[in-house]
Coordinates of C-alpha atoms and ligand atoms in Angstrom, one line a residue:
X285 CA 14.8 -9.2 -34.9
X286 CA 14.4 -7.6 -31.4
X287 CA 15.2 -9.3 -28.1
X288 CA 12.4 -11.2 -26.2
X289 CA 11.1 -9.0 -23.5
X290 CA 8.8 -10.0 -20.5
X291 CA 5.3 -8.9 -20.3
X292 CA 2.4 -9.4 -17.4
X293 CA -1.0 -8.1 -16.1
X294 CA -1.6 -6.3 -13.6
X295 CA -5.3 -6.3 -12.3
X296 CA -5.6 -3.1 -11.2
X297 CA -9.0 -3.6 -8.8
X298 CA -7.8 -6.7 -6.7
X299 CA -10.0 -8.9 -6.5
X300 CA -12.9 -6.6 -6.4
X301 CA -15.6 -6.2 -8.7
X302 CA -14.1 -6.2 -11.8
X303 CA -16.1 -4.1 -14.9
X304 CA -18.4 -2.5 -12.4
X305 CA -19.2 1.1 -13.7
X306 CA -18.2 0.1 -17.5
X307 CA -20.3 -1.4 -20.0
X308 CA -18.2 -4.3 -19.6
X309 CA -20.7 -5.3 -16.5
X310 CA -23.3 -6.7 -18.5
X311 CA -21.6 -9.6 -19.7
X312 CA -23.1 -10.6 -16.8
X313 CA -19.8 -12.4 -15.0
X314 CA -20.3 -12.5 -11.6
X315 CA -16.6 -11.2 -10.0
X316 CA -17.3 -13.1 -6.5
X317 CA -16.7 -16.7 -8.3
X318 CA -13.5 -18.3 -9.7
X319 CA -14.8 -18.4 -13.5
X320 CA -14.6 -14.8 -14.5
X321 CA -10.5 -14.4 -13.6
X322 CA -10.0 -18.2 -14.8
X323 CA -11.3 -17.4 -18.3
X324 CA -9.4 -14.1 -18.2
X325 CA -6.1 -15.7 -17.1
X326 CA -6.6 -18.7 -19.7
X327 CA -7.0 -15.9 -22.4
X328 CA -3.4 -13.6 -20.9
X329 CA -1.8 -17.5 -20.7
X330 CA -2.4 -18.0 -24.7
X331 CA -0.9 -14.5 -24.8
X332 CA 2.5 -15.4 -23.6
X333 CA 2.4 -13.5 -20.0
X334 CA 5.0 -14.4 -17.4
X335 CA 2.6 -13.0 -14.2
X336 CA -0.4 -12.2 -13.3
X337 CA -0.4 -9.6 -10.5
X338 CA -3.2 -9.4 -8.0
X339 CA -3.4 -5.6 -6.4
X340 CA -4.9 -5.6 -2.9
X341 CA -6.0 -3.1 0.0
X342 CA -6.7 -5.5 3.5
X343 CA -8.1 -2.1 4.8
X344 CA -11.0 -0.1 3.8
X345 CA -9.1 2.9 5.1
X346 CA -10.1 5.5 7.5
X347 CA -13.4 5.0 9.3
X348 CA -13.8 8.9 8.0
X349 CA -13.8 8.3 4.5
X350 CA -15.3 5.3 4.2
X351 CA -17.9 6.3 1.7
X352 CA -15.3 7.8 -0.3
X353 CA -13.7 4.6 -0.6
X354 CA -16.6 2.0 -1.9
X355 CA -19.3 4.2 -3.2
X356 CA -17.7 3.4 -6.8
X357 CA -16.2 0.5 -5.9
X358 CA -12.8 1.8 -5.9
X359 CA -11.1 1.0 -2.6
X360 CA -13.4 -1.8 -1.7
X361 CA -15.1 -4.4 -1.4
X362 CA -12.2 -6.8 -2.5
X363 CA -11.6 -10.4 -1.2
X364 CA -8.1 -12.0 -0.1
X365 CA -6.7 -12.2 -3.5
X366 CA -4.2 -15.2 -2.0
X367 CA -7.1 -17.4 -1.8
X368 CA -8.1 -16.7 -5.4
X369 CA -4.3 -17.9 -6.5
X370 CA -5.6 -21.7 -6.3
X371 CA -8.4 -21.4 -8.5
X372 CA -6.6 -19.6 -11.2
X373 CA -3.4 -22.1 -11.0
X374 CA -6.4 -25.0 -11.5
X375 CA -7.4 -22.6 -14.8
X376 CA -3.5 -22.8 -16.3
X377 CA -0.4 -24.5 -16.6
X378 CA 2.6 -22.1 -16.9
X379 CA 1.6 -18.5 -16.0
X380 CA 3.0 -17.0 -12.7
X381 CA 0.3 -15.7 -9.6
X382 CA 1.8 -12.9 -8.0
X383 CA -1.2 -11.6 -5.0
X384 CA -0.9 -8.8 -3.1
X385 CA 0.5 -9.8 0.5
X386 CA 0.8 -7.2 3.3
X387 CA 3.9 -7.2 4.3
X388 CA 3.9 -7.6 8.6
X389 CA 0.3 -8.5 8.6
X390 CA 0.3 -12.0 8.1
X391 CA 2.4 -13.6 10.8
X392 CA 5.8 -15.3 9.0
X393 CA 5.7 -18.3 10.3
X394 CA 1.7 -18.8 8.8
X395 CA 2.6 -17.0 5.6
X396 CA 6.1 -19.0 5.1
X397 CA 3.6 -22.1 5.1
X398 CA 0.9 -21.1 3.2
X399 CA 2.7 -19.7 0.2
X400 CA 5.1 -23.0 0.4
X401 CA 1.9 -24.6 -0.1
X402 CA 0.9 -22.7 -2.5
X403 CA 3.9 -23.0 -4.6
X404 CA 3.8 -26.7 -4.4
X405 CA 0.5 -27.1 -5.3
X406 CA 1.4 -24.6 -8.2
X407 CA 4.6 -26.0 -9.3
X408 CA 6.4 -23.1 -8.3
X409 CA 4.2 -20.8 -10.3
X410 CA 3.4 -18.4 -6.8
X411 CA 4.8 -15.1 -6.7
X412 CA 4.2 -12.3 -3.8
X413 CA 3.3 -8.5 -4.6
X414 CA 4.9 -7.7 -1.3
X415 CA 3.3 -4.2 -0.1
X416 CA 4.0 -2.5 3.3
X417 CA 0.9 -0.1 3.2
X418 CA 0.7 1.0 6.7
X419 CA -3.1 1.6 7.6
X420 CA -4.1 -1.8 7.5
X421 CA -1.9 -2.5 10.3
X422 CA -4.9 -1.7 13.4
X423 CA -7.3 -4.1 11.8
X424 CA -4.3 -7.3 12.6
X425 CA -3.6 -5.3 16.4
X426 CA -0.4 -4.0 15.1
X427 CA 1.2 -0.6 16.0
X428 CA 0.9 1.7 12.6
X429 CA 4.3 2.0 11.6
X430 CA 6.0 4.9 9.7
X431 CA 7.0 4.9 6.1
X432 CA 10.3 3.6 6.0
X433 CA 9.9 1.4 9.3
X434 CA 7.2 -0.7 7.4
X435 CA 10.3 -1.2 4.8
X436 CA 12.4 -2.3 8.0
X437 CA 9.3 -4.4 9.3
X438 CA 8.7 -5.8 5.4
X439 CA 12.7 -6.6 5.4
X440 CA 12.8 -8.6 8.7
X441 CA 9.8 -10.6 7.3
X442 CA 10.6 -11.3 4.4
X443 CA 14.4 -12.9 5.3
X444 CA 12.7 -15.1 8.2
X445 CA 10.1 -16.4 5.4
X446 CA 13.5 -17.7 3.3
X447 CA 14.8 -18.9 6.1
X448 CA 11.7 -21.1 7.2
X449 CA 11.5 -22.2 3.7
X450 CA 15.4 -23.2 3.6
X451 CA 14.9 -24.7 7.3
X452 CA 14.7 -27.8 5.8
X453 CA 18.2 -27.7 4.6
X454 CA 19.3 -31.1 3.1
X455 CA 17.0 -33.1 5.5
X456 CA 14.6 -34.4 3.0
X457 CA 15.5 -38.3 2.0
X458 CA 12.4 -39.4 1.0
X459 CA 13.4 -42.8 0.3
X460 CA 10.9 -45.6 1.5
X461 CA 13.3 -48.4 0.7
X462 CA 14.5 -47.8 3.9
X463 CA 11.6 -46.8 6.0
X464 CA 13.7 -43.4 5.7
X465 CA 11.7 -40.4 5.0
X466 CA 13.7 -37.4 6.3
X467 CA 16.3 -36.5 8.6
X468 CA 15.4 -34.6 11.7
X469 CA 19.4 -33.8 12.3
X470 CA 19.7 -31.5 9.1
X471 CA 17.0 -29.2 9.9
X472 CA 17.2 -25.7 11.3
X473 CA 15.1 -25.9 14.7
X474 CA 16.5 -22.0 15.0
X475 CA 15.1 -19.3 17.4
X476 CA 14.5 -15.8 15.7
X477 CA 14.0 -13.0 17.8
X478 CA 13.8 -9.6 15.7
X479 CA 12.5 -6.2 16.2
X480 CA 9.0 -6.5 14.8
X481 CA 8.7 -10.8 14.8
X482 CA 9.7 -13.6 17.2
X483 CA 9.4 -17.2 15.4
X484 CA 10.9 -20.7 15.6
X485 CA 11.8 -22.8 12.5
X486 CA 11.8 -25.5 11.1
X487 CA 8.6 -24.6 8.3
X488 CA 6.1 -27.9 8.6
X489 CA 6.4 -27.8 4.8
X490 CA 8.5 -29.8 2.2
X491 CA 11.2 -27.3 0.9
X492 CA 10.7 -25.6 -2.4
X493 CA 13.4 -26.0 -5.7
X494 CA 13.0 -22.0 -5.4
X495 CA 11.6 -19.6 -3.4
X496 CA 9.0 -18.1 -4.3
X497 CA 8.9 -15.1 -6.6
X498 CA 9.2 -11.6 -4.6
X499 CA 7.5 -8.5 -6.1
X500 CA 7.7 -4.7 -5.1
X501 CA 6.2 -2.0 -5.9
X502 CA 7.5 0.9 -3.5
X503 CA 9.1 3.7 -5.6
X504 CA 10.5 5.6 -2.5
X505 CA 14.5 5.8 -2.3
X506 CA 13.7 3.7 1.2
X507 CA 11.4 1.0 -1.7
X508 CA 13.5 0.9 -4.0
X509 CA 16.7 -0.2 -1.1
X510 CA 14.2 -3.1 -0.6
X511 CA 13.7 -4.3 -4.0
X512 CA 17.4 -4.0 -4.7
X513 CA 18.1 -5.9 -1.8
X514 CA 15.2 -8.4 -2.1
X515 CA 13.3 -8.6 -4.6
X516 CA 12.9 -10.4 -8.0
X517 CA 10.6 -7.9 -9.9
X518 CA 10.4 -4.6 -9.4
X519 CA 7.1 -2.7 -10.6
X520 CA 8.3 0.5 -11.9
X521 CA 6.0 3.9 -12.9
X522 CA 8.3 6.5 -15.0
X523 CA 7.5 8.7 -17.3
X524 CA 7.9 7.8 -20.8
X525 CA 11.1 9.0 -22.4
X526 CA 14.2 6.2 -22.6
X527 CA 15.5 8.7 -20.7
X528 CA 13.6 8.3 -17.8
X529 CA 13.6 4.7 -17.7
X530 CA 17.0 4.5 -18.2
X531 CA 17.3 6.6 -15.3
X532 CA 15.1 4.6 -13.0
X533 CA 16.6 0.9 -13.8
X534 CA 20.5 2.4 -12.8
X535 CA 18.6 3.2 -9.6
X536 CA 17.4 -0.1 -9.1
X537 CA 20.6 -1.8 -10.6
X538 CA 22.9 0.5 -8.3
X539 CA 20.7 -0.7 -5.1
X540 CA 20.9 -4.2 -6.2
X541 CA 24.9 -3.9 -6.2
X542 CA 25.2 -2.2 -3.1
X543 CA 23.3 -5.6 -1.9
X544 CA 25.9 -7.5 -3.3
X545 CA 23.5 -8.8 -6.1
X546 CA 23.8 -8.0 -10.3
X547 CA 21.4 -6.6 -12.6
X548 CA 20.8 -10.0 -13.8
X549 CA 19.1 -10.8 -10.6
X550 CA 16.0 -9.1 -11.0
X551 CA 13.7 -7.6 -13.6
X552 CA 12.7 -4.5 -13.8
X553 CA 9.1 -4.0 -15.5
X554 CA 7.1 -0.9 -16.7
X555 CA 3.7 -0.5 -16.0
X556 CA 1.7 0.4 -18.3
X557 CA -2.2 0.9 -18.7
X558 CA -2.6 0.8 -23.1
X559 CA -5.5 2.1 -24.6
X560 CA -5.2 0.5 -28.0
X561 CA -7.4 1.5 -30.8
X562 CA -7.6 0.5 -34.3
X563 CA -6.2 3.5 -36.6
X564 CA -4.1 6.8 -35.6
X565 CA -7.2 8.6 -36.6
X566 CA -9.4 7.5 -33.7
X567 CA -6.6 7.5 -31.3
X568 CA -6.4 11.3 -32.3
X569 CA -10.1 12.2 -31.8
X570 CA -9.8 10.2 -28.3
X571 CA -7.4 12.6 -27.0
X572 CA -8.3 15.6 -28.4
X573 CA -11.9 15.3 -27.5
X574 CA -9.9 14.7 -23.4
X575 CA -8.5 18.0 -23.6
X576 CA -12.5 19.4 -23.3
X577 CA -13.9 17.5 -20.3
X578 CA -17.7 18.0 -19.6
X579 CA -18.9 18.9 -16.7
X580 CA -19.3 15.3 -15.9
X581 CA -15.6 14.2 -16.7
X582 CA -14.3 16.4 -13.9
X583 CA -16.6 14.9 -11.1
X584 CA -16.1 11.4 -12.4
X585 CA -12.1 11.9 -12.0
X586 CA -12.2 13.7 -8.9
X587 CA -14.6 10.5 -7.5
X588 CA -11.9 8.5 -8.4
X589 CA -9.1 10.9 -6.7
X590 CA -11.0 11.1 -3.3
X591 CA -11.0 7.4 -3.2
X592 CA -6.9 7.0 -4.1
X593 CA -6.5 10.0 -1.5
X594 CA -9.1 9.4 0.7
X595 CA -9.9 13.1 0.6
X596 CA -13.8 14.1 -0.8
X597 CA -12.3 16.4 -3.4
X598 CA -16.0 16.8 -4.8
X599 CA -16.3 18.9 -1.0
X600 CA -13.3 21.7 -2.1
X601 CA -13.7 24.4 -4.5
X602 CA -12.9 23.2 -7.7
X603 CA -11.9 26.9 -8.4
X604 CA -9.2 27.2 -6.0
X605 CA -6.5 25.6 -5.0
X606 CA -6.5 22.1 -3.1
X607 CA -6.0 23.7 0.7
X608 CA -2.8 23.2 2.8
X609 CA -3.5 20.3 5.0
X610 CA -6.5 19.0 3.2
X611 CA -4.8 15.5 2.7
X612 CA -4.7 13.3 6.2
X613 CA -0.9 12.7 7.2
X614 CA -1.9 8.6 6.6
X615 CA -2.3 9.3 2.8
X616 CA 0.0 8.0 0.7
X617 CA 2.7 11.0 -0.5
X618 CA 2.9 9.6 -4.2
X619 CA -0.7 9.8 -4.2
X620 CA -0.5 13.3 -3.8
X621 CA 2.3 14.0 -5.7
X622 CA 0.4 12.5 -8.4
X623 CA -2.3 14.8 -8.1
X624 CA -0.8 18.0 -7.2
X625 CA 2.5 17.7 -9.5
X626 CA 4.9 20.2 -9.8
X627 CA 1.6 23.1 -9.1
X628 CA 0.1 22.2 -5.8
X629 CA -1.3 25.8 -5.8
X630 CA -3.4 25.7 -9.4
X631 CA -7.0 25.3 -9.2
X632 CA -8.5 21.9 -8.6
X633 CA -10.6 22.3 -11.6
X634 CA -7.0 22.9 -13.6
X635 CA -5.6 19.8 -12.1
X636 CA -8.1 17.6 -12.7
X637 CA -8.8 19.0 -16.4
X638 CA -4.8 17.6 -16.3
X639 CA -5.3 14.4 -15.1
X640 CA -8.5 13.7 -17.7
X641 CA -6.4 14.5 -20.4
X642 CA -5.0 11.7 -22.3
X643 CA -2.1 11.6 -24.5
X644 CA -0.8 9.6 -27.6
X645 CA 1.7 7.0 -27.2
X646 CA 3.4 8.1 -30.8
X647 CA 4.5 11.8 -29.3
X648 CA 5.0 9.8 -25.9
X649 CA 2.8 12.2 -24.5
X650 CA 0.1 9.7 -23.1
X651 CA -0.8 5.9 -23.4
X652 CA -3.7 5.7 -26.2
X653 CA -2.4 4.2 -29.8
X654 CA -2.6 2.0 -32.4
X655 CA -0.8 -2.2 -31.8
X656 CA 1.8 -0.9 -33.8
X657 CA 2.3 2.3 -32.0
X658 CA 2.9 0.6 -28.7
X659 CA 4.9 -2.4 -30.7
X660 CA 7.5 0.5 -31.1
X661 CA 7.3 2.6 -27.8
X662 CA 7.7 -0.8 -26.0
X663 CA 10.7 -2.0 -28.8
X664 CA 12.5 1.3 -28.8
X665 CA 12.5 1.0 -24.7
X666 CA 13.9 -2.6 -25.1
X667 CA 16.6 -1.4 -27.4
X668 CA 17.3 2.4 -25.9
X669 CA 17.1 1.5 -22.5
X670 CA 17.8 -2.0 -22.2
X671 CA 14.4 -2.3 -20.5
X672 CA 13.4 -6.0 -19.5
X673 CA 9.5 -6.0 -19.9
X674 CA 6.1 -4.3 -19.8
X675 CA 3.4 -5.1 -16.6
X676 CA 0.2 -3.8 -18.6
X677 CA -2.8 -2.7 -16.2
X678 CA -6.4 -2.9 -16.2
X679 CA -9.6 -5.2 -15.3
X680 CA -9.4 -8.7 -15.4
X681 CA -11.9 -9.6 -17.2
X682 CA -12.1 -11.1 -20.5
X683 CA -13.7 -7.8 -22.3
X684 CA -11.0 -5.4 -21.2
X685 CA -8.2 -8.0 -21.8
X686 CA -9.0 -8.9 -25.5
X687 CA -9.5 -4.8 -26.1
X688 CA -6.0 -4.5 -24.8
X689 CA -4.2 -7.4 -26.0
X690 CA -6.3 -8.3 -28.8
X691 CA -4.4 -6.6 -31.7
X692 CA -0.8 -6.1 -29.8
X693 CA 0.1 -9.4 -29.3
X694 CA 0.5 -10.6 -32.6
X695 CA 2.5 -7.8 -33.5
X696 CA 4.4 -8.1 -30.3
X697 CA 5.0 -11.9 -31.9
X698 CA 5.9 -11.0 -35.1
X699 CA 8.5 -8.6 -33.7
X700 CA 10.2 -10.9 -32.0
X701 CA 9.4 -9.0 -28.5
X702 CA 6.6 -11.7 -27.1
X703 CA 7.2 -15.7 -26.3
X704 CA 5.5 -18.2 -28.3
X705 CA 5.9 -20.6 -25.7
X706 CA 6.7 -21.2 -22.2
X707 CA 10.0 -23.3 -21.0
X708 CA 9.6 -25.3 -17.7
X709 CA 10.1 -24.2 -14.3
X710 CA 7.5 -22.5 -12.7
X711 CA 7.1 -18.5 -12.6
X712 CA 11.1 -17.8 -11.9
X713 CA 11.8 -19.7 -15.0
X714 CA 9.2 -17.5 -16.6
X715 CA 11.3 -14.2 -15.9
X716 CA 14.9 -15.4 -15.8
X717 CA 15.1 -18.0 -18.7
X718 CA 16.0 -15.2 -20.9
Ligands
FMN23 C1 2.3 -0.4 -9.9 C2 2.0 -0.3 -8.4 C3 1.2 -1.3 -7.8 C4 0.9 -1.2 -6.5 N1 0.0 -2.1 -5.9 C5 -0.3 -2.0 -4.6 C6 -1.2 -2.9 -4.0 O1 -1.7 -3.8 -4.6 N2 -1.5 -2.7 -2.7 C7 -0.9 -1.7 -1.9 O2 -1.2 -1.7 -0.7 N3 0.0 -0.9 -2.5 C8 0.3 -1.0 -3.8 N4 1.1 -0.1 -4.3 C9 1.7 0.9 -3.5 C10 3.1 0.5 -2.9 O3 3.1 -0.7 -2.4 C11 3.5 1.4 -1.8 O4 2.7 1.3 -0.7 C12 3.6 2.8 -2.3 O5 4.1 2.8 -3.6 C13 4.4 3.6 -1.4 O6 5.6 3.1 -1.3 P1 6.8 4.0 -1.8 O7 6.7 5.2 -0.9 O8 8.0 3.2 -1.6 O9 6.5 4.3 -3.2 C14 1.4 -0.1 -5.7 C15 2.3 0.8 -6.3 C16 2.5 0.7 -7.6 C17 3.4 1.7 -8.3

């Protein structure tokens, strides 16, 4: 039998309209109320899921490219995806919340509180997808910061936020025998005067068993320092040989033990956006009818570039190559990276034909496959690398999830890879009870 591994979901358009543009619309939810992502979070609870992560943008982006970004719905509109958390721990019982929090936007002291709050209410089923994008910053009055001095900022609020929610130290009695609630002595009335925050403690919260749950996404040598140093979960992309992800968990391992911490301390999960089918002979016609795109498959990935890289690529040549200086310095580099490669001089029109192309999970060449398929990609990496879990991406929305999960997680269960049920203890016991 294999080991248990960790799995979650990663809803990949915040909380933004989820299904728009896909059949999937006419189901007719309506993605500004609480039922749609509470029937879709009941649904990935039943499927054994440790977290639910909530991807979020606070910014539209550039006041240039503004069309780019929401005229598919792709970089906006989304709502706070914090303020959805409540509704969907109302839906479940066990499954971790992990939104999207802006690192350095939210002042410490406020966010310390509210996700104390929130983990209470929750029983400790909150997690934090802590992001340090820096373009948001001018819409909160804050200096835009460069790359790795968002990582500094991120770093400086994240430690306060532990230390508001330990300012409470032993001070909590609670015992009204003796007309004694708490004592004011034990706690930590401390004066914190950074770089980037000023704050007083003590948090006007009751303290937490455990903090809650701190995921990171940054891939960057200066993100993946972070998450060694602070995080729980890391999000990982790598490409899809053991290899590789054996490679990038010693990364994350050896930046954990230059923070003093062990491998044990964090998990390190793969994300991973599954297009499951039913036989091998469908998931073959899939992706050999990808390596022809019409002449409507290019526009619709290049729409969906220009939003990620707030650059109209529809305006370039397609038959040239993407011009020097054509992406703003504000974009993100692994955005570009991911479209240019290792060829930023071939032709647009060769570059997008690449990214349309899809790829089958059995010659772990591309993500579309049979249950069964992804079963042993995801138990060979469990094995071969020692890899902890699998974040799987997409919609949240009922649809999408049963076409994902439908068919894998029983084989997932019969393998002995998926949980049949949950212990207690909130969202940490979730990812570190085995
Ligand atoms: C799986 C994954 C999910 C991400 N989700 C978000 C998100 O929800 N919001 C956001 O602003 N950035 C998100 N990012 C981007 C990262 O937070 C970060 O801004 C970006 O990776 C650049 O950091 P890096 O240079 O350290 O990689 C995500 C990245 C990955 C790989």
């Amino acid at each position: 039998m294999a080991e248990l591994q960790h799995f979650g979901y990663f809803f990949s358009r915040g909380f933004g309209p989820q299904a728009w543009g896909r059949s999937d619309w006419d189901w007719g939810h309506d993605w500004t109320k609480p039922d749609l992502y509470q029937q879709s979070v009941r649904a990935l609870e039943q499927a054994g899921m440790d977290l639910v992560i909530a991807e979020d943008a606070v910014s539209l982006g550039s006041p240039d490219t503004l069309d780019l970004r929401i005229r598919q719905a792709y970089g906006g509109p989304k709502h706070d995806p914090l303020l959805l958390a409540p509704s969907l721990f109302a839906a479940t019982s066990h499954i971790g919340i992990a939104p999207t929090v802006n690192a350095g936007i939210t002042p410490p002291y406020l966010a310390a509180r509210q996700f104390a709050t929130l983990a209470h209410l929750s029983s400790e089923r909150l997690g934090i997808n802590l992001v340090t994008d820096v373009g948001s910053a001018r819409h909160a009055g804050l200096p835009p910061l460069p790359h790795d001095q968002a990582y500094d900022r991120a770093e400086e609020w994240i430690t306060l936020l532990r230390r508001l929610w330990h300012s409470w130290g032993d001070g909590h009695v609670g015992d009204p025998s003796d007309w004694h609630f708490a004592n004011g002595d034990a706690l930590d009335a401390f004066h914190h005067e950074g770089p980037y925050f000023t704050a007083d403690g003590p948090l006007n919260a009751l303290p937490l068993d455990s903090d809650p749950v701190v995921v990171s996404p940054g891939g960057s040598g200066r993100g993946i320092r972070f998450a060694g140093t602070h995080s729980d979960v890391q999000l990982a992309l790598a490409p899809l040989s053991t290899a590789a992800v054996t490679a990038y968990r010693a990364t994350v391992i050896d930046a954990a033990l230059a923070a003093g911490r062990t491998a044990a301390d964090l998990r390190i999960l793969f994300v991973l956006k599954a297009q499951i089918v039913s036989s091998p002979a469908e998931a073959d016609r899939i992706v050999d009818a990808s390596g022809h795109p019409s002449d409507q498959d290019l526009p619709t990935a290049a729409i969906a570039w220009s939003s990620d890289s707030e650059t109209d690529l529809l305006a370039l040549d397609l038959d040239g190559p993407v011009p020097a200086g054509a992406f703003g310095e504000h974009v993100s580099a692994g955005t570009v990276r991911g479209l240019l490669g290792d060829t930023p001089d071939a032709p647009l029109r060769e570059l997008l034909t690449r990214k349309a192309r899809l790829g089958r999970i059995s010659s772990r060449s591309g993500f579309v496959g049979t249950a069964d398929e992804f079963a042993d990609f995801i138990e060979e990496l469990g094995s071969d690398a020692d890899n902890d879990g699998i974040v799987f991406s997409g919609d949240l929305h009922p649809a999408q999830v049963y076409r994902m999960l439908g068919d894998l997680v029983p084989v997932l269960r019969r393998r002995g890879l998926l949980r049949r049920e949950y212990g207690a203890g909130g969202i940490r016991a979730n990812l570190f009870d085995f």
